[in-house]
Amino acid sequence: MIRSALMNVMTAAALKAGRGLKRDFGEVENLQVSVKGPGDFVSAADKRAEKVLYEELVKARPGYGFVLEESGEIEGPDKSHTWIIDPLDGTTNFLHGLPIFAISIGLQREGQLVAGLVYNPATDDMIIAEKGQGAYLNNRRLRVAARRDMGEALIGCGIPHIGKADGHARFRAEFDAVMGKAGNIRRLGSAALDLCFVAAGNYDGFWERDLQSWDMAAGIVIVREAGGYVTDADGGADMLAKGSICAGNDAIHRALLGLVKQP
Ligand code: IPD
Ligand code: CA
Ligand code: CA
């Protein structure tokens, strides 16, 4: 287990924001049956969680900058540290009452990702990693899967929603290529958790395009610290700038990249 001051700060903030999300998730069920649906309520829940995370982290580490999904960039006097935060990853799942969503907090130091936390308040799964210190799910050390045969691999992916229709044709081509070689494919709807499923060896690999830095920052550290390989979906090293990701153990990462990468 990682017992650093930094991780204490991150877990305390996530647990506090997570309490609110858990309560709000309980409410969503009641709102499903209304004609208007829970949309506005969920977006308010999302913003509330982000406010708690911001307040807790700025109190504990005054000066660090922020990249927040809902509030955008907030610069701090300390230019070497930036929190990269998604207060609710898996909004569609949350909205539909599916317990696959998470808070995601990544920390960049001098431009390098050094710590990551992904917390699912519905299951109480807390996944943490710090550079050089391993990745943990609650108290269990995580390792990526050892499977090397693509034909036996379970691969996770992300499907572009209706608002991202310009990505549909490319996704179909990639899906076809992976479906022809992989054991099977899943789409669970939270990129942050998807990366944790790679780290925990549930998935053998994962790829997705058209992501934002806050969907991936924490998960990247977690996969690496679990012994996994991460690049963007075309094999480059700057996932955050490119907005895409491919992850797995060395063999599955290489094979998956060969199927999805663009020349
Ligand atoms: C989304 C989730 C989803 C991915 C989308 C993201 P959100 O984040 O990570 O799995 O496919 O591209 O936007 O909107 O739920 O925070
Ligand atoms: Ca997200
Ligand atoms: Ca989000």
Coordinates of C-alpha atoms and ligand atoms in Angstrom, one line a residue:
M1 CA 0.0 0.0 0.0
I2 CA 1.2 3.6 -0.7
R3 CA 1.2 5.7 2.4
S4 CA 2.6 9.0 1.2
A5 CA 1.3 12.4 2.3
L6 CA 0.3 13.0 -1.4
M7 CA -1.8 9.9 -1.6
N8 CA -3.5 10.8 1.7
V9 CA -4.5 14.1 0.3
M10 CA -5.8 12.6 -2.9
T11 CA -7.7 9.8 -1.3
A12 CA -9.3 12.1 1.3
A13 CA -10.5 14.4 -1.5
A14 CA -11.9 11.5 -3.5
L15 CA -13.7 10.0 -0.6
K16 CA -15.3 13.3 0.3
A17 CA -16.5 14.0 -3.3
G18 CA -17.4 10.3 -3.6
R19 CA -19.9 10.5 -0.7
G20 CA -21.8 13.1 -2.6
L21 CA -21.8 11.2 -5.8
K22 CA -22.9 8.0 -4.0
R23 CA -25.9 9.9 -2.5
D24 CA -26.8 11.4 -5.8
F25 CA -26.5 8.1 -7.6
G26 CA -29.2 6.8 -5.2
E27 CA -31.4 9.7 -6.3
V28 CA -31.0 9.0 -10.0
E29 CA -33.2 5.9 -9.8
N30 CA -36.1 8.0 -8.7
L31 CA -35.6 10.5 -11.5
Q32 CA -35.4 7.9 -14.3
V33 CA -39.2 7.6 -14.4
S34 CA -39.8 11.4 -14.8
V35 CA -40.3 12.6 -18.4
K36 CA -37.5 15.2 -18.1
G37 CA -35.2 12.5 -16.9
P38 CA -32.2 12.9 -14.6
G39 CA -30.0 14.9 -17.0
D40 CA -29.9 18.3 -15.2
F41 CA -29.6 16.6 -11.8
V42 CA -26.6 14.5 -13.0
S43 CA -24.9 17.6 -14.4
A44 CA -25.4 19.3 -11.0
A45 CA -24.0 16.2 -9.2
D46 CA -20.9 16.3 -11.5
K47 CA -20.3 20.0 -10.7
R48 CA -20.8 19.5 -7.0
A49 CA -18.2 16.7 -7.0
E50 CA -15.7 18.8 -8.9
K51 CA -16.2 21.7 -6.4
V52 CA -15.4 19.4 -3.5
L53 CA -12.3 18.0 -5.2
Y54 CA -11.1 21.5 -6.1
E55 CA -11.6 22.9 -2.6
E56 CA -10.0 19.9 -0.9
L57 CA -7.0 19.8 -3.2
V58 CA -6.4 23.6 -3.2
K59 CA -6.5 23.6 0.6
A60 CA -4.0 20.7 0.9
R61 CA -1.7 21.8 -1.9
P62 CA -2.1 25.6 -2.4
G63 CA -0.4 26.8 -5.6
Y64 CA -0.9 23.7 -7.7
G65 CA -2.6 24.3 -11.0
F66 CA -5.8 22.5 -12.2
V67 CA -7.2 21.1 -15.4
L68 CA -10.8 20.4 -14.6
E69 CA -13.4 18.9 -17.0
E70 CA -16.2 21.3 -15.9
S71 CA -14.3 24.4 -14.9
G72 CA -11.4 24.3 -17.3
E73 CA -7.9 25.4 -16.5
I74 CA -7.0 27.2 -13.3
E75 CA -3.4 28.3 -13.1
G76 CA -1.6 28.4 -9.8
P77 CA 1.6 30.1 -8.7
D78 CA 3.4 26.6 -8.7
K79 CA 3.9 26.0 -12.4
S80 CA 5.5 22.6 -11.9
H81 CA 2.4 20.8 -10.5
T82 CA -1.0 20.3 -12.2
W83 CA -4.0 18.3 -11.1
I84 CA -5.9 16.7 -14.0
I85 CA -9.4 15.9 -12.9
D86 CA -12.6 14.3 -14.1
P87 CA -15.1 14.5 -11.3
L88 CA -17.4 12.0 -12.9
D89 CA -16.1 9.7 -15.6
G90 CA -18.8 7.4 -17.0
T91 CA -21.6 10.0 -16.9
T92 CA -23.8 8.0 -19.2
N93 CA -23.6 5.0 -16.9
F94 CA -24.4 7.2 -13.9
L95 CA -27.3 8.7 -15.7
H96 CA -28.7 5.2 -16.5
G97 CA -28.2 3.8 -13.0
L98 CA -25.2 1.6 -14.0
P99 CA -22.6 1.5 -11.2
I100 CA -19.6 1.9 -13.5
F101 CA -18.4 5.4 -13.0
A102 CA -15.5 7.1 -11.2
I103 CA -13.7 10.1 -9.9
S104 CA -10.3 10.4 -11.7
I105 CA -7.4 12.5 -10.3
G106 CA -4.0 12.6 -12.0
L107 CA -1.0 14.7 -11.0
Q108 CA 1.6 16.0 -13.3
R109 CA 4.9 17.2 -12.1
E110 CA 7.2 19.1 -14.5
G111 CA 5.1 17.7 -17.3
Q112 CA 5.3 14.1 -16.2
L113 CA 2.4 12.1 -14.8
V114 CA 3.5 11.0 -11.3
A115 CA 0.3 10.0 -9.4
G116 CA -3.1 8.7 -10.3
L117 CA -6.3 7.8 -8.4
V118 CA -9.5 6.4 -9.7
Y119 CA -12.4 5.9 -7.2
N120 CA -15.7 4.3 -7.9
P121 CA -18.0 5.3 -5.1
A122 CA -20.7 2.8 -6.1
T123 CA -18.4 -0.2 -5.5
D124 CA -16.0 1.6 -3.1
D125 CA -13.1 0.5 -5.3
M126 CA -10.1 2.8 -4.8
I127 CA -7.3 2.4 -7.3
I128 CA -4.1 4.4 -6.7
A129 CA -0.6 4.6 -8.1
E130 CA 2.4 6.7 -7.6
K131 CA 5.4 6.7 -9.9
G132 CA 7.9 4.0 -8.8
Q133 CA 5.6 2.7 -6.0
G134 CA 3.2 0.3 -7.8
A135 CA -0.5 0.3 -8.3
Y136 CA -3.1 -0.9 -5.8
L137 CA -6.8 -1.7 -5.7
N138 CA -7.8 -1.1 -2.1
N139 CA -4.9 -3.0 -0.5
R140 CA -4.1 -5.4 -3.3
R141 CA -1.1 -4.8 -5.6
L142 CA -2.1 -4.8 -9.2
R143 CA -0.4 -6.5 -12.2
V144 CA -1.4 -6.5 -15.8
A145 CA -2.5 -9.8 -17.2
A146 CA 0.2 -12.3 -18.4
R147 CA -1.8 -13.5 -21.4
R148 CA 0.1 -13.1 -24.6
D149 CA -2.2 -14.7 -27.2
M150 CA -4.5 -12.2 -28.8
G151 CA -6.9 -15.0 -29.6
E152 CA -7.5 -15.5 -25.8
A153 CA -7.5 -11.8 -25.0
L154 CA -10.4 -9.7 -23.7
I155 CA -10.0 -6.2 -25.1
G156 CA -11.8 -3.1 -23.9
C157 CA -12.7 -0.2 -26.1
G158 CA -14.6 3.1 -26.3
I159 CA -17.4 3.7 -28.9
P160 CA -17.8 7.2 -30.1
H161 CA -21.3 8.4 -29.1
I162 CA -23.8 10.0 -31.6
G163 CA -22.3 13.4 -31.1
K164 CA -19.0 12.1 -32.4
A165 CA -20.3 10.7 -35.6
D166 CA -17.2 11.8 -37.6
G167 CA -15.3 9.1 -35.6
H168 CA -17.8 6.3 -36.4
A169 CA -16.3 5.0 -39.7
R170 CA -12.8 4.8 -38.2
F171 CA -14.2 3.0 -35.1
R172 CA -16.0 0.5 -37.2
A173 CA -12.8 -0.3 -39.1
E174 CA -10.8 -0.7 -35.9
F175 CA -13.5 -2.8 -34.3
D176 CA -13.6 -5.1 -37.3
A177 CA -9.9 -5.5 -37.2
V178 CA -9.8 -6.3 -33.4
M179 CA -12.9 -8.5 -33.6
G180 CA -11.1 -10.7 -36.2
K181 CA -8.2 -11.4 -33.9
A182 CA -9.1 -10.9 -30.2
G183 CA -10.9 -13.4 -28.0
N184 CA -13.7 -10.9 -27.3
I185 CA -14.4 -7.2 -26.8
R186 CA -16.1 -5.1 -24.1
R187 CA -17.3 -1.5 -23.9
L188 CA -18.0 -0.5 -20.3
G189 CA -18.2 3.3 -20.5
S190 CA -15.6 4.8 -18.2
A191 CA -12.2 5.3 -19.8
A192 CA -10.6 5.9 -16.3
L193 CA -12.0 2.5 -15.0
D194 CA -11.2 0.8 -18.3
L195 CA -7.5 1.6 -17.8
C196 CA -7.8 0.3 -14.2
F197 CA -9.3 -3.0 -15.6
V198 CA -6.1 -3.3 -17.7
A199 CA -3.9 -2.6 -14.7
A200 CA -5.9 -5.3 -12.7
G201 CA -5.6 -7.9 -15.5
N202 CA -9.4 -8.0 -16.1
Y203 CA -8.8 -6.7 -19.6
D204 CA -5.8 -7.8 -21.6
G205 CA -5.8 -4.6 -23.6
F206 CA -7.8 -1.4 -24.2
W207 CA -7.9 1.3 -26.9
E208 CA -9.9 4.4 -27.4
R209 CA -9.7 7.6 -29.5
D210 CA -11.1 11.1 -29.0
L211 CA -10.5 11.2 -25.3
Q212 CA -9.5 14.2 -23.1
S213 CA -6.6 14.4 -20.7
W214 CA -8.8 14.0 -17.6
D215 CA -10.2 10.7 -18.9
M216 CA -6.7 9.2 -19.1
A217 CA -4.2 11.0 -16.8
A218 CA -4.8 8.9 -13.6
G219 CA -5.3 5.6 -15.6
I220 CA -2.0 6.0 -17.4
V221 CA 0.0 6.1 -14.2
I222 CA -2.0 3.2 -12.8
V223 CA -1.4 1.0 -15.9
R224 CA 2.3 1.8 -16.0
E225 CA 2.7 1.0 -12.3
A226 CA 1.0 -2.3 -12.8
G227 CA 3.7 -3.2 -15.4
G228 CA 1.7 -2.3 -18.5
Y229 CA 2.6 -0.4 -21.7
V230 CA 0.7 2.7 -22.8
T231 CA 0.9 4.7 -25.9
D232 CA -1.5 6.8 -28.0
A233 CA -3.6 4.7 -30.5
D234 CA -1.0 5.3 -33.2
G235 CA 2.0 4.3 -31.1
G236 CA 3.2 7.8 -30.1
A237 CA 4.2 8.8 -26.5
D238 CA 1.9 11.9 -26.0
M239 CA -1.5 10.4 -25.1
L240 CA -2.8 13.5 -23.5
A241 CA -2.0 15.8 -26.4
K242 CA -3.1 13.2 -29.0
G243 CA -6.3 12.3 -27.1
S244 CA -6.1 8.6 -27.7
I245 CA -4.8 5.5 -26.0
C246 CA -3.7 1.9 -26.4
A247 CA -2.7 -0.1 -23.3
G248 CA -1.9 -3.7 -22.3
N249 CA 1.0 -5.9 -21.4
D250 CA 4.0 -5.7 -23.9
A251 CA 2.7 -8.4 -26.2
I252 CA -1.0 -7.5 -26.3
H253 CA -0.1 -3.8 -26.5
R254 CA 2.0 -4.4 -29.5
A255 CA -0.6 -6.7 -31.2
L256 CA -3.5 -4.3 -30.5
L257 CA -1.5 -1.3 -31.7
G258 CA -0.8 -3.2 -34.9
L259 CA -4.6 -3.6 -35.4
V260 CA -5.7 0.0 -34.7
K261 CA -2.8 2.3 -35.5
Q262 CA -3.0 4.5 -38.5
P263 CA 0.0 4.8 -40.8
Ligands
IPD1 C1 -16.5 9.5 -21.1 C2 -16.1 8.1 -20.7 C3 -16.3 7.2 -21.8 C4 -15.6 7.6 -23.1 C5 -16.0 9.0 -23.5 C6 -15.7 9.9 -22.3 P1 -17.5 11.2 -19.3 O1 -16.3 10.5 -20.1 O2 -14.8 8.1 -20.3 O3 -15.9 5.9 -21.5 O4 -15.9 6.7 -24.1 O5 -15.2 9.4 -24.6 O6 -16.0 11.3 -22.7 O7 -18.2 12.1 -20.3 O8 -18.4 10.2 -18.8 O9 -16.8 12.0 -18.3
CA2 CA -14.5 11.5 -18.8
CA3 CA -16.8 13.6 -16.8

